[in-house]
Coordinates of C-alpha atoms and ligand atoms in Angstrom, one line a residue:
X1 CA 0.0 0.0 0.0
X2 CA 1.4 3.3 -1.1
X3 CA 1.0 6.4 1.0
X4 CA 2.1 9.3 -1.2
X5 CA 1.2 12.8 -0.3
X6 CA 1.3 12.8 3.5
X7 CA 2.5 16.4 3.8
X8 CA 0.3 17.0 6.8
X9 CA 1.4 19.3 9.5
X10 CA 2.9 17.5 12.5
X11 CA 1.8 18.4 16.0
X12 CA 4.9 20.6 16.1
X13 CA 3.5 22.5 13.1
X14 CA 6.2 21.4 10.7
X15 CA 5.2 19.9 7.4
X16 CA 6.4 16.3 7.5
X17 CA 8.0 15.2 4.2
X18 CA 7.6 11.5 4.1
X19 CA 8.3 11.3 0.4
X20 CA 11.8 10.1 0.9
X21 CA 10.6 6.7 2.2
X22 CA 8.6 6.0 -0.9
X23 CA 9.5 4.1 -4.0
X24 CA 10.3 6.5 -6.8
X25 CA 7.7 6.8 -9.6
X26 CA 9.8 7.1 -12.7
X27 CA 9.2 9.7 -15.4
X28 CA 10.5 7.4 -18.2
X29 CA 11.8 4.0 -18.8
X30 CA 11.4 0.9 -21.0
X31 CA 9.4 -2.3 -21.0
X32 CA 11.8 -5.3 -21.4
X33 CA 10.6 -8.9 -21.7
X34 CA 12.1 -12.3 -22.2
X35 CA 12.1 -11.6 -26.0
X36 CA 14.6 -8.8 -25.8
X37 CA 16.8 -10.9 -23.4
X38 CA 16.7 -13.9 -25.8
X39 CA 17.6 -11.8 -28.9
X40 CA 20.5 -10.1 -27.2
X41 CA 21.7 -13.3 -25.8
X42 CA 21.6 -14.9 -29.2
X43 CA 23.4 -11.9 -30.7
X44 CA 26.2 -12.0 -28.1
X45 CA 26.7 -15.7 -28.5
X46 CA 26.2 -16.2 -32.2
X47 CA 26.2 -12.7 -33.8
X48 CA 29.8 -12.8 -35.1
X49 CA 31.7 -14.1 -38.2
X50 CA 29.1 -14.8 -40.9
X51 CA 26.3 -13.5 -38.6
X52 CA 28.0 -10.2 -37.6
X53 CA 25.4 -8.1 -39.3
X54 CA 22.4 -10.3 -39.1
X55 CA 20.4 -8.4 -36.5
X56 CA 21.3 -5.0 -38.1
X57 CA 19.9 -6.2 -41.4
X58 CA 16.8 -7.7 -39.8
X59 CA 16.1 -4.6 -37.7
X60 CA 16.6 -2.2 -40.6
X61 CA 14.4 -4.3 -42.9
X62 CA 11.6 -4.6 -40.3
X63 CA 11.8 -0.9 -39.5
X64 CA 11.5 0.1 -43.2
X65 CA 8.6 -2.3 -43.6
X66 CA 6.9 -0.9 -40.5
X67 CA 6.9 2.6 -41.9
X68 CA 6.5 1.5 -45.6
X69 CA 9.7 3.4 -46.6
X70 CA 12.4 2.2 -49.0
X71 CA 15.5 2.6 -46.7
X72 CA 16.2 2.5 -42.9
X73 CA 19.8 3.1 -41.6
X74 CA 20.5 2.1 -38.0
X75 CA 22.7 4.7 -36.2
X76 CA 24.2 5.3 -32.8
X77 CA 21.7 8.1 -32.1
X78 CA 19.0 10.3 -33.5
X79 CA 21.4 13.3 -33.2
X80 CA 23.6 11.5 -35.8
X81 CA 20.6 10.9 -38.0
X82 CA 19.8 14.6 -38.1
X83 CA 23.5 15.4 -38.8
X84 CA 23.6 12.9 -41.7
X85 CA 20.3 14.3 -43.0
X86 CA 21.7 17.8 -43.2
X87 CA 24.9 16.6 -44.8
X88 CA 23.1 14.6 -47.4
X89 CA 21.0 17.7 -48.3
X90 CA 24.2 19.7 -48.8
X91 CA 23.4 22.2 -46.0
X92 CA 26.3 24.3 -44.7
X93 CA 27.5 27.8 -43.9
X94 CA 25.2 30.6 -45.0
X95 CA 22.1 28.4 -45.0
X96 CA 19.2 28.7 -42.5
X97 CA 17.2 25.8 -41.0
X98 CA 13.9 26.4 -39.2
X99 CA 13.2 24.4 -36.0
X100 CA 10.4 24.8 -33.4
X101 CA 11.4 26.5 -30.2
X102 CA 10.1 23.7 -28.1
X103 CA 12.2 20.5 -28.5
X104 CA 15.2 18.8 -27.2
X105 CA 18.4 20.6 -28.3
X106 CA 19.4 17.5 -30.4
X107 CA 17.0 18.8 -33.1
X108 CA 19.0 22.0 -33.5
X109 CA 22.6 21.2 -32.5
X110 CA 23.5 19.4 -35.8
X111 CA 22.5 22.6 -37.7
X112 CA 25.5 24.2 -36.0
X113 CA 27.7 21.1 -36.7
X114 CA 27.4 21.8 -40.4
X115 CA 28.0 25.5 -40.0
X116 CA 24.4 26.6 -40.8
X117 CA 22.1 28.8 -38.7
X118 CA 19.2 27.6 -36.7
X119 CA 16.1 29.8 -36.9
X120 CA 13.6 29.3 -34.1
X121 CA 9.9 29.2 -34.9
X122 CA 6.9 29.4 -32.6
X123 CA 4.6 26.5 -31.7
X124 CA 0.9 26.0 -31.9
X125 CA -1.0 26.8 -28.7
X126 CA -2.9 23.5 -28.5
X127 CA -0.7 20.8 -30.1
X128 CA 2.6 22.4 -29.0
X129 CA 4.3 21.6 -32.3
X130 CA 5.7 23.8 -35.1
X131 CA 3.2 26.5 -36.0
X132 CA 2.8 26.5 -39.9
X133 CA 2.2 30.3 -39.8
X134 CA 5.4 31.0 -37.8
X135 CA 7.3 28.7 -40.2
X136 CA 6.1 30.5 -43.3
X137 CA 6.9 34.0 -41.8
X138 CA 10.5 33.0 -41.1
X139 CA 11.3 31.8 -44.6
X140 CA 14.1 33.8 -46.3
X141 CA 16.1 33.1 -49.5
X142 CA 18.6 31.3 -47.3
X143 CA 16.1 28.9 -45.8
X144 CA 17.2 25.4 -47.0
X145 CA 15.3 23.0 -44.6
X146 CA 12.7 22.8 -41.8
X147 CA 12.8 20.2 -39.0
X148 CA 9.3 19.8 -37.6
X149 CA 9.2 17.8 -34.3
X150 CA 6.5 15.3 -33.3
X151 CA 6.6 16.6 -29.7
X152 CA 5.8 14.2 -26.9
X153 CA 4.2 11.8 -29.4
X154 CA 1.9 14.5 -30.9
X155 CA 1.9 15.6 -34.5
X156 CA 2.2 19.1 -36.1
X157 CA -0.2 20.2 -38.9
X158 CA 1.8 18.2 -41.4
X159 CA -0.5 18.9 -44.3
X160 CA 0.1 22.7 -44.1
X161 CA 3.8 22.4 -43.2
X162 CA 4.5 20.1 -46.2
X163 CA 2.5 22.4 -48.6
X164 CA 4.5 25.5 -47.4
X165 CA 7.8 23.6 -47.7
X166 CA 7.0 22.4 -51.2
X167 CA 5.9 25.9 -52.3
X168 CA 9.2 27.4 -51.2
X169 CA 11.4 24.5 -52.3
X170 CA 12.5 23.8 -48.7
X171 CA 13.5 20.2 -47.7
X172 CA 11.8 18.7 -44.7
X173 CA 13.5 16.5 -42.0
X174 CA 10.9 15.0 -39.7
X175 CA 12.1 14.6 -36.1
X176 CA 10.0 11.7 -34.9
X177 CA 12.3 10.8 -32.0
X178 CA 9.5 11.0 -29.5
X179 CA 6.7 9.6 -31.7
X180 CA 7.3 6.2 -33.1
X181 CA 3.9 4.9 -34.3
X182 CA 2.1 8.2 -34.1
X183 CA 0.0 9.1 -37.2
X184 CA -1.3 12.1 -39.1
X185 CA -4.3 11.3 -41.3
X186 CA -3.4 7.6 -41.1
X187 CA 0.2 8.1 -42.2
X188 CA 3.0 7.2 -39.8
X189 CA 5.3 9.7 -38.2
X190 CA 8.8 9.9 -39.7
X191 CA 7.4 9.5 -43.3
X192 CA 6.6 13.1 -44.1
X193 CA 10.0 14.5 -44.9
X194 CA 12.9 13.6 -47.3
X195 CA 14.2 11.9 -44.2
X196 CA 12.6 10.9 -40.9
X197 CA 14.7 10.4 -37.7
X198 CA 14.1 8.3 -34.6
X199 CA 15.8 7.9 -31.2
X200 CA 16.1 4.7 -29.2
X201 CA 17.5 6.3 -26.1
X202 CA 16.6 4.5 -22.9
X203 CA 13.8 7.0 -22.2
X204 CA 12.1 6.6 -25.6
X205 CA 9.1 4.3 -26.4
X206 CA 11.3 1.8 -28.3
X207 CA 14.8 1.6 -26.9
X208 CA 18.1 0.0 -27.7
X209 CA 19.8 1.7 -24.7
X210 CA 21.3 4.3 -27.1
X211 CA 20.5 4.3 -30.8
X212 CA 18.7 5.9 -33.7
X213 CA 17.4 5.4 -37.2
X214 CA 17.2 7.4 -40.3
X215 CA 14.5 6.5 -42.9
X216 CA 14.1 7.8 -46.4
X217 CA 12.6 6.7 -49.7
X218 CA 15.1 8.9 -51.7
X219 CA 17.8 6.7 -53.2
X220 CA 20.3 9.6 -53.6
X221 CA 19.9 10.8 -50.0
X222 CA 20.3 7.1 -48.9
X223 CA 23.5 6.7 -50.9
X224 CA 25.0 9.9 -49.5
X225 CA 24.2 8.9 -45.9
X226 CA 25.7 5.5 -46.3
X227 CA 29.0 7.0 -47.5
X228 CA 29.3 9.7 -44.9
X229 CA 28.2 7.4 -42.0
X230 CA 31.2 5.0 -42.6
X231 CA 34.3 7.2 -42.9
X232 CA 33.6 8.0 -46.5
X233 CA 33.6 4.4 -47.7
X234 CA 31.3 3.3 -50.5
X235 CA 28.9 0.5 -49.4
X236 CA 30.6 -2.8 -50.2
X237 CA 34.1 -1.3 -50.3
X238 CA 36.5 -4.0 -49.2
X239 CA 39.8 -2.2 -50.0
X240 CA 39.4 0.6 -47.4
X241 CA 39.5 3.3 -50.2
X242 CA 37.8 6.2 -48.5
X243 CA 36.4 8.7 -51.1
X244 CA 35.8 11.5 -48.6
X245 CA 36.3 12.4 -44.9
X246 CA 33.2 11.1 -43.2
X247 CA 31.9 10.1 -39.8
X248 CA 31.6 6.8 -37.9
X249 CA 27.9 6.5 -37.2
X250 CA 26.9 2.9 -36.7
X251 CA 24.7 0.8 -34.4
X252 CA 26.1 -2.5 -33.1
X253 CA 24.5 -5.9 -33.9
X254 CA 23.8 -6.3 -30.1
X255 CA 21.8 -3.1 -30.0
X256 CA 20.0 -4.1 -33.2
X257 CA 19.0 -7.4 -31.6
X258 CA 17.3 -5.5 -28.8
X259 CA 15.7 -3.1 -31.3
X260 CA 14.3 -5.9 -33.4
X261 CA 12.7 -7.5 -30.3
X262 CA 11.2 -4.1 -29.3
X263 CA 10.0 -3.5 -32.8
X264 CA 8.2 -6.9 -32.9
X265 CA 6.4 -5.6 -29.7
X266 CA 5.7 -2.1 -31.0
X267 CA 1.9 -2.3 -31.0
X268 CA 2.0 -3.5 -27.3
X269 CA 4.4 -0.7 -26.4
X270 CA 2.2 2.0 -28.0
X271 CA -1.0 0.6 -26.5
X272 CA 0.6 0.8 -23.0
X273 CA 1.6 4.5 -23.7
X274 CA -2.0 5.2 -24.7
X275 CA -3.4 3.3 -21.7
X276 CA -1.2 5.3 -19.3
X277 CA -2.6 8.5 -20.9
X278 CA -6.1 7.2 -20.5
X279 CA -5.5 6.5 -16.8
X280 CA -4.4 10.1 -16.4
X281 CA -7.2 11.5 -18.5
X282 CA -9.8 9.7 -16.4
X283 CA -8.3 11.1 -13.2
X284 CA -7.6 14.6 -14.3
X285 CA -10.6 15.2 -16.6
X286 CA -12.5 17.3 -14.0
X287 CA -9.4 19.4 -13.1
X288 CA -10.1 22.4 -15.2
X289 CA -6.9 24.2 -14.2
X290 CA -4.6 21.8 -16.1
X291 CA -4.5 21.0 -19.9
X292 CA -3.3 17.6 -21.1
X293 CA -1.7 16.6 -24.4
X294 CA -3.9 17.3 -27.4
X295 CA -5.0 14.7 -29.9
X296 CA -6.4 16.3 -33.0
X297 CA -9.1 14.4 -34.9
X298 CA -6.6 13.7 -37.7
X299 CA -3.9 12.5 -35.3
X300 CA -3.0 9.4 -33.4
X301 CA -0.9 10.5 -30.5
X302 CA 1.4 7.9 -28.9
X303 CA 1.9 10.1 -25.7
X304 CA 5.6 9.6 -25.2
X305 CA 5.3 11.9 -22.2
X306 CA 2.0 12.7 -20.6
X307 CA 2.2 16.4 -20.1
X308 CA 0.1 19.0 -18.3
X309 CA 0.1 22.8 -18.7
X310 CA -1.0 24.6 -15.5
X311 CA -3.4 27.5 -15.9
X312 CA -1.3 30.5 -15.2
X313 CA -4.0 32.0 -12.9
X314 CA -3.0 29.3 -10.4
X315 CA 0.2 31.3 -9.9
X316 CA 2.4 28.1 -9.9
X317 CA 5.2 27.5 -12.3
X318 CA 6.8 24.2 -13.5
X319 CA 9.8 24.3 -11.2
X320 CA 7.6 24.6 -8.1
X321 CA 5.3 21.8 -9.1
X322 CA 8.2 19.5 -10.0
X323 CA 9.8 20.0 -6.6
X324 CA 6.5 19.6 -4.6
X325 CA 5.7 16.3 -6.4
X326 CA 9.2 15.0 -5.7
X327 CA 9.3 16.0 -2.1
X328 CA 5.8 14.7 -1.2
X329 CA 5.7 11.5 -3.3
X330 CA 9.1 10.8 -4.9
X331 CA 7.3 11.5 -8.1
X332 CA 9.8 12.0 -10.9
X333 CA 8.7 14.7 -13.4
X334 CA 10.5 16.7 -16.0
X335 CA 10.0 20.3 -17.1
X336 CA 8.4 21.0 -20.4
X337 CA 11.3 22.1 -22.6
X338 CA 12.5 25.7 -22.2
X339 CA 12.5 27.6 -25.6
X340 CA 15.7 26.8 -27.4
X341 CA 16.4 30.6 -27.9
X342 CA 16.3 31.1 -24.1
X343 CA 19.1 28.6 -23.4
X344 CA 22.6 29.8 -22.5
X345 CA 23.9 27.7 -25.4
X346 CA 22.3 30.2 -27.8
X347 CA 23.0 33.4 -26.0
X348 CA 25.3 34.6 -28.8
X349 CA 23.0 33.6 -31.6
X350 CA 21.4 36.7 -33.2
X351 CA 18.4 34.7 -34.3
X352 CA 17.8 33.7 -30.7
X353 CA 17.7 37.4 -29.5
X354 CA 14.8 38.2 -31.8
X355 CA 13.1 34.9 -31.1
X356 CA 12.7 35.7 -27.4
X357 CA 10.2 38.5 -28.0
X358 CA 8.6 37.0 -31.1
X359 CA 7.7 33.4 -30.1
X360 CA 4.9 34.2 -27.6
X361 CA 3.3 30.8 -27.4
X362 CA 6.5 29.0 -26.7
X363 CA 7.6 31.5 -24.0
X364 CA 4.2 31.4 -22.3
X365 CA 3.4 27.7 -22.3
X366 CA 6.9 26.5 -21.4
X367 CA 6.7 28.2 -18.0
X368 CA 3.8 26.1 -16.9
X369 CA 4.4 22.7 -18.5
X370 CA 5.3 19.5 -16.6
X371 CA 5.9 16.0 -18.0
X372 CA 4.3 13.5 -15.6
X373 CA 5.6 10.0 -15.0
X374 CA 5.1 8.1 -18.2
X375 CA 7.4 5.1 -17.9
X376 CA 6.3 1.9 -19.6
X377 CA 6.3 0.0 -16.4
X378 CA 3.8 2.2 -14.6
X379 CA 0.7 0.7 -12.9
X380 CA -2.7 2.3 -12.7
X381 CA -2.2 2.6 -9.0
X382 CA 0.9 4.6 -9.5
X383 CA -0.8 6.9 -11.9
X384 CA -3.6 7.4 -9.4
X385 CA -1.1 8.2 -6.7
X386 CA 0.4 10.9 -9.0
X387 CA -3.0 12.4 -9.7
X388 CA -4.0 12.4 -6.0
X389 CA -0.8 14.1 -5.1
X390 CA -1.1 16.6 -7.9
X391 CA -4.6 17.6 -6.8
X392 CA -3.3 18.0 -3.3
X393 CA -0.4 20.3 -4.1
X394 CA -2.3 22.6 -6.6
X395 CA -3.2 26.0 -5.0
X396 CA -6.7 25.9 -3.5
X397 CA -8.8 28.1 -5.7
X398 CA -12.1 27.8 -7.5
X399 CA -10.1 27.0 -10.6
X400 CA -9.3 23.6 -9.2
X401 CA -12.7 22.2 -10.1
X402 CA -13.6 24.6 -12.9
Ligands
PLP1 C1 15.6 12.2 -27.8 C2 15.5 13.2 -28.8 C3 16.5 13.4 -29.8 C4 17.8 12.9 -29.7 O1 17.9 11.5 -29.7 P1 19.4 10.8 -29.3 O2 19.1 9.4 -29.7 O3 19.6 11.0 -27.9 O4 20.4 11.5 -30.2 C5 16.2 14.3 -30.9 N1 15.1 15.0 -30.9 C6 14.1 14.8 -30.0 C7 12.8 15.6 -30.2 C8 14.3 14.0 -28.9 O5 13.3 13.9 -28.0

């Protein structure tokens, strides 16, 4: 029996924080079964010599089939997938690439690796992804690419974003790191751009510990990525004759074995994510002072992170809620991403300076957003504990119940 939020005043008048005796409720984490263990065991004992690439080939083929794309390239991370995408599109110094303000910095950092300039666009108020209007307003003759992000498992308005990109001759790289299995109008995330990129970091819905995937149906982009990901070797090169200076971006056969097992269970993983969201929705539905992730009628959201935005009239910001939930119930939350242009990493970036006053939705929403525990091993009881504690720590006002 779990007693979470016992922050009641003691007879001495002090608030007793009993949270430290409780089991931590994790914000993220995988669901591993005998299948993953068996595949990795097989790879470690037999995946050498003639079988050294067998799981890599199977994982890539199964991934391409899952998304109905021509090519899938397994990589050490999603960050490297974005880097390779930019390289294959020939993006470099003098070019601009548009990214949404609200995302993990990995979406934008590779733009700097290739010497191009990130341009930060605002997000939609309800879906929290790239705003098509903001994207269109920021296009200049130097804009070469846009990287929409399927934030927390949701999807941007892909129809409009793709139309705007096509009209202006701008390439699209879709960052689907947080959204494997999400859909927009029945089409899977990661298939809207010239490349789509995925992360298999330990916190993501499908994990290989660390890892990533680049998918594309463009043969030329595929060929370029294959060369630059292997120190400039042409695929099949046996003489070590490097044709360019490249990178070393590969996934190991051991990781691919784990990835294949996870991919064979992908429907189950996604159903669990959607079930966790359903548990939260049922508990928090009557709490009018918080807004949960949005699922547009054209979208299937896979809810990588169940997220709430506090009504600003509550007068409570994300930092305060995160520390209260931790202190009272060892409830592990994360802050909604700060806008990229607000980060010290971009203090010297001229684009960031103008973004800070321009991107109003991102700057407002991000102050009040919290990712609630969404790990794949959560039970309904743990979700109820989180919700009970949340209701307890929110300021008492009539906003609580609407
Ligand atoms: C996790 C994540 C990445 C980076 O993935 P890595 O595999 O850690 O490189 C990129 N973009 C988004 C939106 C992410 O959430």
